[in-house]
Short mmCIF file of C-alpha atoms and ligand atoms in Angstrom, two decimals:
data_model
loop_
_atom_site.label_atom_id
_atom_site.label_comp_id
_atom_site.label_asym_id
_atom_site.label_seq_id
_atom_site.Cartn_x
_atom_site.Cartn_y
_atom_site.Cartn_z
CA MET I 19 3.37 -18.40 22.80
CA ALA I 20 4.61 -19.23 19.26
CA LYS I 21 7.38 -21.84 18.96
CA VAL I 22 10.72 -20.23 18.00
CA LEU I 23 12.42 -22.01 15.08
CA LYS I 24 16.20 -22.06 14.83
CA GLY I 25 17.33 -19.45 12.29
CA ALA I 26 13.91 -17.82 12.36
CA GLY I 27 13.45 -14.04 12.50
CA LEU I 28 16.07 -13.55 9.73
CA ARG I 29 18.66 -13.61 12.54
CA GLY I 30 22.21 -13.16 11.25
CA GLN I 31 21.16 -12.62 7.62
CA VAL I 32 22.34 -9.49 5.84
CA ALA I 33 19.29 -7.80 4.33
CA GLY I 34 20.92 -4.75 2.74
CA LYS I 35 23.57 -2.06 3.15
CA THR I 36 23.56 1.00 5.40
CA ALA I 37 26.00 3.82 6.12
CA LEU I 38 24.00 5.07 9.09
CA SER I 39 25.09 2.98 12.07
CA THR I 40 26.98 -0.09 13.25
CA VAL I 41 25.44 -2.23 15.98
CA GLY I 42 27.40 -4.69 18.08
CA LYS I 43 30.69 -4.48 16.14
CA SER I 44 33.65 -5.24 18.41
CA GLY I 45 35.33 -2.26 20.04
CA SER I 46 32.82 0.51 19.78
CA GLY I 47 29.42 -1.09 20.36
CA LEU I 48 27.20 1.42 18.64
CA THR I 49 28.19 4.18 16.22
CA TYR I 50 26.15 6.69 14.23
CA ARG I 51 27.94 7.55 10.98
CA GLY I 52 31.21 6.50 12.62
CA TYR I 53 30.81 8.44 15.90
CA ASP I 54 30.60 6.46 19.13
CA ILE I 55 27.23 6.74 20.83
CA LYS I 56 28.90 7.45 24.20
CA ASP I 57 30.77 10.47 22.78
CA LEU I 58 27.62 11.76 21.09
CA ALA I 59 25.62 11.40 24.33
CA LYS I 60 28.33 13.25 26.27
CA GLN I 61 29.05 16.07 23.84
CA CYS I 62 25.97 16.72 21.72
CA GLN I 63 22.39 17.87 21.79
CA PHE I 64 19.74 15.67 20.16
CA GLU I 65 19.20 18.14 17.31
CA GLU I 66 22.89 17.87 16.39
CA VAL I 67 22.63 14.09 16.22
CA ALA I 68 19.39 14.26 14.21
CA TYR I 69 21.19 16.54 11.75
CA LEU I 70 24.13 14.09 11.61
CA ILE I 71 21.90 11.08 10.94
CA LEU I 72 19.70 12.82 8.40
CA LYS I 73 22.24 14.97 6.56
CA GLY I 74 25.48 13.00 6.98
CA LYS I 75 27.64 15.49 8.93
CA LEU I 76 27.71 17.12 12.35
CA PRO I 77 26.44 20.69 12.03
CA ASN I 78 28.64 23.69 12.81
CA GLN I 79 27.21 26.25 15.27
CA GLN I 80 25.43 28.27 12.60
CA GLU I 81 23.92 25.18 10.95
CA LEU I 82 22.73 23.92 14.34
CA ASN I 83 21.15 27.27 15.23
CA GLU I 84 19.36 27.39 11.88
CA TYR I 85 18.20 23.77 12.15
CA LYS I 86 16.80 24.31 15.64
CA GLN I 87 15.07 27.48 14.45
CA THR I 88 13.50 25.56 11.54
CA LEU I 89 12.25 22.86 13.90
CA ARG I 90 10.88 25.46 16.36
CA SER I 91 8.88 27.07 13.53
CA LEU I 92 7.20 23.73 12.67
CA ARG I 93 5.64 22.89 16.07
CA GLY I 94 2.05 24.00 15.33
CA LEU I 95 -0.77 21.57 14.52
CA PRO I 96 -3.41 22.07 11.78
CA ASP I 97 -6.99 22.49 13.12
CA ALA I 98 -8.15 19.33 11.31
CA LEU I 99 -5.49 17.31 13.13
CA LYS I 100 -6.46 18.83 16.49
CA GLU I 101 -10.09 17.87 15.81
CA VAL I 102 -9.06 14.25 15.18
CA LEU I 103 -6.94 14.17 18.35
CA GLU I 104 -9.83 15.54 20.40
CA ARG I 105 -12.00 12.60 19.28
CA ILE I 106 -9.57 9.94 20.51
CA PRO I 107 -10.57 8.65 23.98
CA ALA I 108 -8.40 9.09 27.08
CA ASP I 109 -7.95 5.34 27.46
CA ALA I 110 -6.43 4.95 23.98
CA HIS I 111 -2.77 3.97 23.90
CA PRO I 112 -0.63 7.02 22.99
CA MET I 113 1.21 4.91 20.38
CA ASP I 114 -2.12 4.44 18.61
CA VAL I 115 -2.71 8.18 18.91
CA LEU I 116 0.66 8.89 17.35
CA ARG I 117 0.05 6.36 14.57
CA THR I 118 -3.24 8.07 13.75
CA GLY I 119 -1.69 11.53 14.12
CA CYS I 120 1.11 10.67 11.70
CA SER I 121 -1.31 9.22 9.19
CA MET I 122 -3.62 12.25 9.43
CA LEU I 123 -0.67 14.60 8.94
CA GLY I 124 0.12 12.62 5.77
CA ASN I 125 -3.38 13.44 4.51
CA LEU I 126 -3.10 17.13 5.29
CA GLU I 127 0.52 17.69 4.27
CA THR I 128 1.17 14.90 1.76
CA GLU I 129 4.71 14.29 0.57
CA GLU I 130 4.04 14.88 -3.14
CA SER I 131 7.55 14.02 -4.33
CA PHE I 132 10.78 12.66 -2.84
CA ASP I 133 12.24 16.20 -3.11
CA GLN I 134 10.12 16.96 -0.04
CA GLN I 135 11.48 14.11 2.12
CA GLN I 136 13.65 16.28 4.38
CA GLN I 137 10.85 18.82 4.81
CA ALA I 138 8.33 16.08 5.69
CA THR I 139 10.80 14.61 8.21
CA ASP I 140 11.56 17.95 9.88
CA ARG I 141 7.85 18.61 10.20
CA MET I 142 7.27 15.29 11.95
CA LEU I 143 10.31 15.76 14.22
CA ALA I 144 8.97 19.14 15.28
CA CYS I 145 5.30 18.25 15.71
CA PHE I 146 5.21 14.68 17.07
CA PRO I 147 5.71 16.01 20.64
CA SER I 148 2.85 18.43 19.97
CA ILE I 149 0.59 15.59 18.79
CA ILE I 150 1.29 13.47 21.88
CA CYS I 151 0.90 16.29 24.40
CA TYR I 152 -2.07 17.97 22.71
CA TRP I 153 -4.02 14.70 22.88
CA TYR I 154 -2.77 13.79 26.35
CA ARG I 155 -3.58 17.13 27.99
CA TYR I 156 -6.95 17.47 26.19
CA SER I 157 -8.13 13.95 27.01
CA HIS I 158 -6.76 13.84 30.58
CA ASP I 159 -7.00 17.45 31.82
CA GLY I 160 -9.59 18.89 29.42
CA VAL I 161 -7.25 21.70 28.28
CA ARG I 162 -6.37 22.77 24.75
CA ILE I 163 -2.67 23.53 25.19
CA ASP I 164 -0.61 25.97 23.16
CA VAL I 165 1.86 23.74 21.31
CA GLU I 166 3.91 26.56 19.81
CA THR I 167 6.30 27.15 22.71
CA ASP I 168 9.68 28.86 22.34
CA ASP I 169 11.62 26.10 24.12
CA ASP I 170 15.11 25.59 22.75
CA SER I 171 14.98 21.82 22.18
CA ILE I 172 12.57 19.05 21.25
CA GLY I 173 12.94 17.47 24.71
CA ALA I 174 12.26 20.73 26.55
CA HIS I 175 9.27 21.42 24.28
CA PHE I 176 7.83 18.01 25.15
CA LEU I 177 8.31 18.38 28.93
CA HIS I 178 6.95 21.94 28.92
CA MET I 179 3.72 20.91 27.15
CA LEU I 180 3.33 17.80 29.31
CA HIS I 181 3.82 19.49 32.69
CA GLY I 182 2.51 22.96 31.82
CA LYS I 183 5.77 24.57 32.97
CA LYS I 184 9.32 24.93 31.66
CA SER I 185 11.60 21.99 32.39
CA ASN I 186 14.72 22.34 34.53
CA SER I 187 18.18 21.97 33.01
CA LEU I 188 18.79 18.46 34.43
CA HIS I 189 15.61 17.15 32.79
CA GLU I 190 16.38 18.89 29.50
CA GLN I 191 19.85 17.32 29.54
CA VAL I 192 18.43 13.84 30.20
CA MET I 193 16.01 14.27 27.31
CA HIS I 194 18.92 15.10 25.00
CA VAL I 195 20.77 11.98 26.14
CA SER I 196 17.71 9.73 25.89
CA LEU I 197 16.72 10.96 22.44
CA ILE I 198 20.32 10.52 21.23
CA LEU I 199 20.49 6.96 22.56
CA TYR I 200 17.24 5.93 20.88
CA ALA I 201 17.81 7.70 17.54
CA GLU I 202 19.14 4.96 15.29
CA HIS I 203 19.83 1.22 15.42
CA GLU I 204 20.42 -0.28 11.98
CA PHE I 205 17.91 -2.94 10.79
CA ASN I 206 15.79 -3.30 13.94
CA ALA I 207 12.16 -4.37 13.41
CA SER I 208 10.58 -0.91 13.12
CA THR I 209 13.31 0.45 10.83
CA PHE I 210 13.07 -2.63 8.64
CA THR I 211 9.31 -2.04 8.45
CA ALA I 212 9.98 1.50 7.25
CA ARG I 213 12.50 0.28 4.66
CA VAL I 214 10.17 -2.41 3.30
CA CYS I 215 7.47 0.24 2.90
CA ALA I 216 9.95 2.67 1.28
CA SER I 217 11.05 -0.03 -1.17
CA THR I 218 7.60 0.07 -2.80
CA LEU I 219 8.26 3.82 -3.42
CA SER I 220 5.56 4.74 -0.92
CA ASP I 221 5.43 8.13 0.85
CA MET I 222 7.32 9.09 4.04
CA HIS I 223 4.20 9.24 6.25
CA SER I 224 3.20 5.68 5.29
CA CYS I 225 6.71 4.42 6.10
CA VAL I 226 6.68 6.15 9.51
CA THR I 227 3.10 5.08 10.31
CA GLY I 228 4.05 1.43 9.74
CA ALA I 229 7.22 1.83 11.80
CA ILE I 230 5.25 3.25 14.74
CA GLY I 231 3.07 0.12 14.68
CA SER I 232 6.16 -2.10 14.78
CA LEU I 233 7.82 -0.18 17.58
CA ARG I 234 4.69 -0.41 19.74
CA GLY I 235 5.12 -4.12 20.60
CA PRO I 236 6.60 -5.19 23.96
CA LEU I 237 9.41 -7.15 22.28
CA HIS I 238 10.66 -3.86 20.77
CA GLY I 239 10.01 -0.26 21.97
CA GLY I 240 7.09 -1.18 24.19
CA ALA I 241 9.55 -2.88 26.57
CA ASN I 242 10.28 0.37 28.45
CA GLU I 243 6.64 0.61 29.55
CA ALA I 244 6.47 -3.11 30.39
CA ALA I 245 9.68 -2.79 32.46
CA MET I 246 8.17 0.12 34.41
CA GLU I 247 4.99 -1.82 35.14
CA MET I 248 7.11 -4.64 36.51
CA ILE I 249 9.55 -2.67 38.70
CA GLU I 250 6.91 -0.45 40.28
CA GLY I 251 5.33 -3.60 41.69
CA PHE I 252 8.50 -4.36 43.69
CA THR I 253 8.71 -2.78 47.13
CA SER I 254 12.39 -3.54 47.90
CA PRO I 255 15.45 -5.14 46.30
CA GLU I 256 14.74 -8.34 48.28
CA HIS I 257 11.16 -8.41 46.99
CA ALA I 258 12.45 -7.79 43.44
CA GLU I 259 14.91 -10.67 43.73
CA LYS I 260 12.23 -13.11 44.93
CA GLU I 261 9.80 -12.13 42.17
CA MET I 262 12.43 -12.19 39.45
CA LEU I 263 13.55 -15.68 40.45
CA GLY I 264 9.91 -16.79 40.31
CA LYS I 265 9.51 -15.34 36.82
CA LEU I 266 12.64 -17.09 35.62
CA GLU I 267 11.47 -20.35 37.17
CA ARG I 268 8.17 -19.98 35.28
CA LYS I 269 10.17 -19.15 32.10
CA GLU I 270 8.49 -15.75 31.73
CA LYS I 271 10.01 -13.16 29.38
CA ILE I 272 11.35 -10.22 31.37
CA MET I 273 11.01 -6.98 29.49
CA GLY I 274 14.01 -4.70 29.21
CA PHE I 275 16.50 -7.59 29.11
CA GLY I 276 18.24 -9.38 26.25
CA HIS I 277 18.89 -8.34 22.69
CA ALA I 278 18.74 -9.80 19.19
CA ILE I 279 22.22 -8.49 18.23
CA TYR I 280 24.27 -7.63 21.33
CA SER I 281 25.58 -10.67 23.15
CA ASP I 282 26.92 -9.38 26.47
CA SER I 283 25.84 -5.75 26.90
CA ASP I 284 23.89 -2.95 25.25
CA PRO I 285 26.17 0.13 25.23
CA ARG I 286 23.18 2.45 25.71
CA ASN I 287 22.43 0.90 29.10
CA GLU I 288 25.57 2.17 30.83
CA VAL I 289 24.78 5.73 29.70
CA ILE I 290 21.11 5.89 30.66
CA LYS I 291 21.80 4.05 33.92
CA THR I 292 24.18 6.82 35.00
CA TRP I 293 21.49 9.41 34.35
CA ALA I 294 18.80 7.32 36.08
CA LYS I 295 21.06 7.30 39.18
CA LYS I 296 21.47 11.10 39.04
CA LEU I 297 17.70 11.52 38.74
CA ALA I 298 17.12 9.10 41.64
CA GLU I 299 19.39 11.25 43.82
CA ASP I 300 17.62 14.38 42.59
CA VAL I 301 14.18 13.11 43.68
CA GLY I 302 15.47 11.32 46.82
CA ASP I 303 14.43 7.87 45.56
CA THR I 304 15.35 4.96 47.84
CA VAL I 305 13.32 2.18 46.19
CA LEU I 306 13.01 2.22 42.40
CA TYR I 307 16.68 2.64 41.53
CA PRO I 308 17.93 -0.01 44.01
CA VAL I 309 15.15 -2.33 42.80
CA SER I 310 16.26 -1.78 39.18
CA GLU I 311 19.88 -2.50 40.07
CA ARG I 312 18.88 -5.71 41.84
CA CYS I 313 16.88 -6.86 38.79
CA GLU I 314 19.98 -6.26 36.68
CA GLU I 315 22.16 -8.29 39.10
CA VAL I 316 19.72 -11.21 39.26
CA MET I 317 19.30 -11.45 35.48
CA TRP I 318 23.03 -11.44 34.88
CA ARG I 319 23.80 -13.88 37.72
CA GLU I 320 21.04 -16.35 36.80
CA LYS I 321 20.83 -16.12 33.00
CA LYS I 322 23.69 -13.93 31.73
CA LEU I 323 20.97 -11.64 30.38
CA PHE I 324 21.80 -7.91 30.44
CA CYS I 325 19.70 -4.75 30.46
CA ASN I 326 18.95 -3.37 27.01
CA ALA I 327 18.37 0.34 26.28
CA ASP I 328 14.83 0.16 27.62
CA PHE I 329 15.34 -1.02 31.20
CA PHE I 330 16.88 2.01 32.96
CA HIS I 331 14.93 4.36 30.69
CA ALA I 332 11.88 3.26 32.68
CA SER I 333 13.07 4.65 36.03
CA ALA I 334 14.72 7.69 34.38
CA TYR I 335 11.46 8.75 32.72
CA HIS I 336 9.51 7.99 35.89
CA PHE I 337 11.77 10.25 37.99
CA MET I 338 11.05 13.08 35.51
CA GLY I 339 7.31 12.73 36.16
CA ILE I 340 6.53 11.24 32.74
CA PRO I 341 3.46 8.95 32.75
CA THR I 342 4.38 5.35 31.86
CA LYS I 343 2.17 5.20 28.79
CA LEU I 344 4.12 8.05 27.19
CA PHE I 345 7.45 6.19 27.36
CA THR I 346 7.27 4.50 23.94
CA PRO I 347 6.01 7.65 22.17
CA ILE I 348 9.23 9.38 23.34
CA PHE I 349 11.13 6.58 21.61
CA VAL I 350 9.20 7.50 18.42
CA MET I 351 10.13 11.21 18.78
CA SER I 352 13.75 10.07 18.58
CA ARG I 353 13.76 7.00 16.28
CA LEU I 354 11.93 9.02 13.64
CA THR I 355 15.38 10.32 12.65
CA GLY I 356 16.69 6.79 12.03
CA TRP I 357 13.52 5.70 10.21
CA ALA I 358 13.55 8.72 7.90
CA ALA I 359 17.27 8.42 7.17
CA HIS I 360 16.78 4.74 6.29
CA VAL I 361 13.85 5.62 4.01
CA MET I 362 16.09 8.17 2.25
CA GLU I 363 18.91 5.63 1.98
CA GLN I 364 16.54 2.99 0.58
CA ARG I 365 15.11 5.43 -1.96
CA ALA I 366 18.59 6.42 -3.13
CA ASP I 367 19.41 2.85 -4.18
CA ASN I 368 16.14 0.98 -4.35
CA ARG I 369 14.95 -2.45 -5.27
CA ILE I 370 11.64 -3.69 -3.90
CA ILE I 371 12.25 -5.84 -0.78
CA ARG I 372 10.63 -9.17 -1.44
CA PRO I 373 12.15 -12.25 0.25
CA SER I 374 11.06 -15.79 -0.51
CA ALA I 375 9.10 -18.13 1.75
CA ASP I 376 9.78 -21.78 2.47
CA TYR I 377 6.31 -23.26 1.81
CA ASN I 378 5.21 -25.85 4.38
CA GLY I 379 1.49 -26.03 3.59
CA GLU I 380 -0.77 -28.52 1.77
CA ALA I 381 0.23 -30.25 -1.50
CA PRO I 382 -1.72 -29.07 -4.61
CA ARG I 383 -5.37 -30.26 -4.48
CA ASN I 384 -8.74 -29.74 -6.19
CA VAL I 385 -11.43 -27.37 -4.86
CA PRO I 386 -14.28 -29.64 -3.68
CA PRO I 387 -17.86 -28.68 -4.66
CA MET I 388 -19.80 -27.01 -1.81
CA ALA I 389 -21.94 -30.12 -1.15
CA GLU I 390 -18.85 -32.24 -0.46
CA ARG I 391 -17.23 -29.95 2.13
CA ASP I 392 -17.23 -30.68 5.92
C1 ACO T 424 15.09 -0.97 22.11
C2 ACO T 424 14.73 -2.39 21.91
O1 ACO T 424 13.89 -2.70 21.14
S1 ACO T 424 15.65 -3.50 22.78
C3 ACO T 424 14.61 -4.94 22.92
C4 ACO T 424 13.44 -4.66 23.83
N1 ACO T 424 12.69 -5.87 24.08
C5 ACO T 424 12.68 -6.48 25.30
O2 ACO T 424 13.28 -6.02 26.26
C6 ACO T 424 11.81 -7.70 25.40
C7 ACO T 424 12.50 -8.81 26.19
N2 ACO T 424 13.55 -9.42 25.41
C8 ACO T 424 13.28 -10.34 24.44
O3 ACO T 424 12.13 -10.75 24.23
C9 ACO T 424 14.42 -10.84 23.60
O4 ACO T 424 15.62 -10.80 24.32
C10 ACO T 424 14.56 -10.04 22.30
C11 ACO T 424 13.20 -9.96 21.55
C12 ACO T 424 15.05 -8.63 22.56
C13 ACO T 424 15.57 -10.76 21.42
O5 ACO T 424 15.00 -11.95 21.04
P1 ACO T 424 15.85 -13.18 20.49
O6 ACO T 424 16.98 -12.69 19.67
O7 ACO T 424 14.92 -14.12 19.87
O8 ACO T 424 16.41 -13.78 21.86
P2 ACO T 424 17.51 -14.87 22.03
O9 ACO T 424 17.52 -15.80 20.85
O10 ACO T 424 18.77 -14.16 22.32
O11 ACO T 424 17.05 -15.65 23.32
C14 ACO T 424 17.91 -16.62 23.84
C15 ACO T 424 17.29 -17.25 25.06
O12 ACO T 424 17.18 -16.29 26.10
C16 ACO T 424 15.86 -16.15 26.53
N3 ACO T 424 15.58 -14.76 26.74
C17 ACO T 424 15.92 -13.74 25.91
N4 ACO T 424 15.48 -12.59 26.44
C18 ACO T 424 14.85 -12.90 27.59
C19 ACO T 424 14.20 -12.13 28.58
N5 ACO T 424 14.08 -10.82 28.43
N6 ACO T 424 13.66 -12.74 29.63
C20 ACO T 424 13.76 -14.08 29.77
N7 ACO T 424 14.39 -14.88 28.87
C21 ACO T 424 14.92 -14.27 27.79
C22 ACO T 424 15.03 -16.68 25.37
O13 ACO T 424 13.75 -17.14 25.79
C23 ACO T 424 15.90 -17.77 24.85
O14 ACO T 424 15.77 -18.91 25.68
P3 ACO T 424 15.71 -20.39 25.05
O15 ACO T 424 16.99 -20.55 24.29
O16 ACO T 424 15.58 -21.27 26.25
O17 ACO T 424 14.50 -20.39 24.15
O1 OAA T 425 18.07 -3.42 17.27
C1 OAA T 425 17.09 -4.01 17.77
O2 OAA T 425 16.72 -5.14 17.41
C2 OAA T 425 16.28 -3.35 18.82
C3 OAA T 425 16.90 -2.14 19.40
O3 OAA T 425 17.72 -2.22 20.31
C4 OAA T 425 16.56 -0.85 18.85
O4 OAA T 425 15.80 -0.78 17.86
O5 OAA T 425 17.03 0.17 19.38
#
């Protein structure tokens, strides 16, 4: 494990301006364009929030209907992309599949000028669920699914393709909430990756491909999968408590806890936790939810570490029958809105992002001839 230097990781340094969200400001916790995340999760569908983040205002009913219709019309996949997906093995990680899928789409439907940035974004928003599920169902079940469903929302489209049947209204609602919660989060690692890429005046697909790679890691989006792998190994709250104490004793990192910006809670946790509880009741769970709650109690009691957005997402997704390895790709389906909006914001007022390094290597020296080297 690398040694963590004080002040490392650009912590606390302002790296640019954004009008998209505030994270960890006192009072409201997390806002998208001034709206509190809790109000958005209670009152809106994901497509409304995507519209807000990308276009700067909440849509009226007609604008929302038209936007959803546009997204529905963009769900299909080109044959060349399907061929690539069919060649990726079943044991590949779906984040790698999505990274390749995004990059391939950029070859087939290249963003030729920045005038096409909204179009390129809408296309990815509409077809990323198709990419994930087409590959997953082909490589795991051997079926070539129809990705052009008439489902109303992105979340329902995803669940329909994954399970081969329409989702129920509870699950569709949870998908709206989850996708809203994950949509945008200021200068997190994957968004910053996208902005650095955008600052070179690169294309939208390159920015998003890089961001997918950053989100994949367990210290960022990959934590929801790592949290699931941990909690499903616990058979009871008592067992969870014993194991968690052991992990803390051994100074192991516990995925789904802690945050680089929030200091005492992540406002998204309270929201997704409520829905995880509803889903637990819906499926009659008596283990996973109580185990998750006990993990939360132990971490707070022992270390004052709180659940971040990822922890209760794990059990919520699990109760909806979503395979663990598809958890982080769902994060992508949502965060794409934030990434693309940041790329647009960067392009609108750009200077190449190029920080300086504090050199701590060798002093200047001569290149020795080959015969004199060790
Ligand atoms: C949607 C998202 O991306 S949310 C983040 C998802 N990631 C995770 O859940 C991974 C687990 N969490 C972590 O690794 C970290 O908390 C991060 C990466 C989120 C933030 O990292 P940092 O800002 O460097 O953490 P921070 O400086 O607050 O850590 C303070 C101390 O708490 C410890 N700590 C922080 N998180 C954890 C954790 N999850 N488990 C155990 N200890 C932890 C650190 O080791 C550190 O201890 P030390 O001072 O003895 O070295
Ligand atoms: O902001 C961060 O560092 C990580 C995070 O919670 C997110 O990207 O949603």
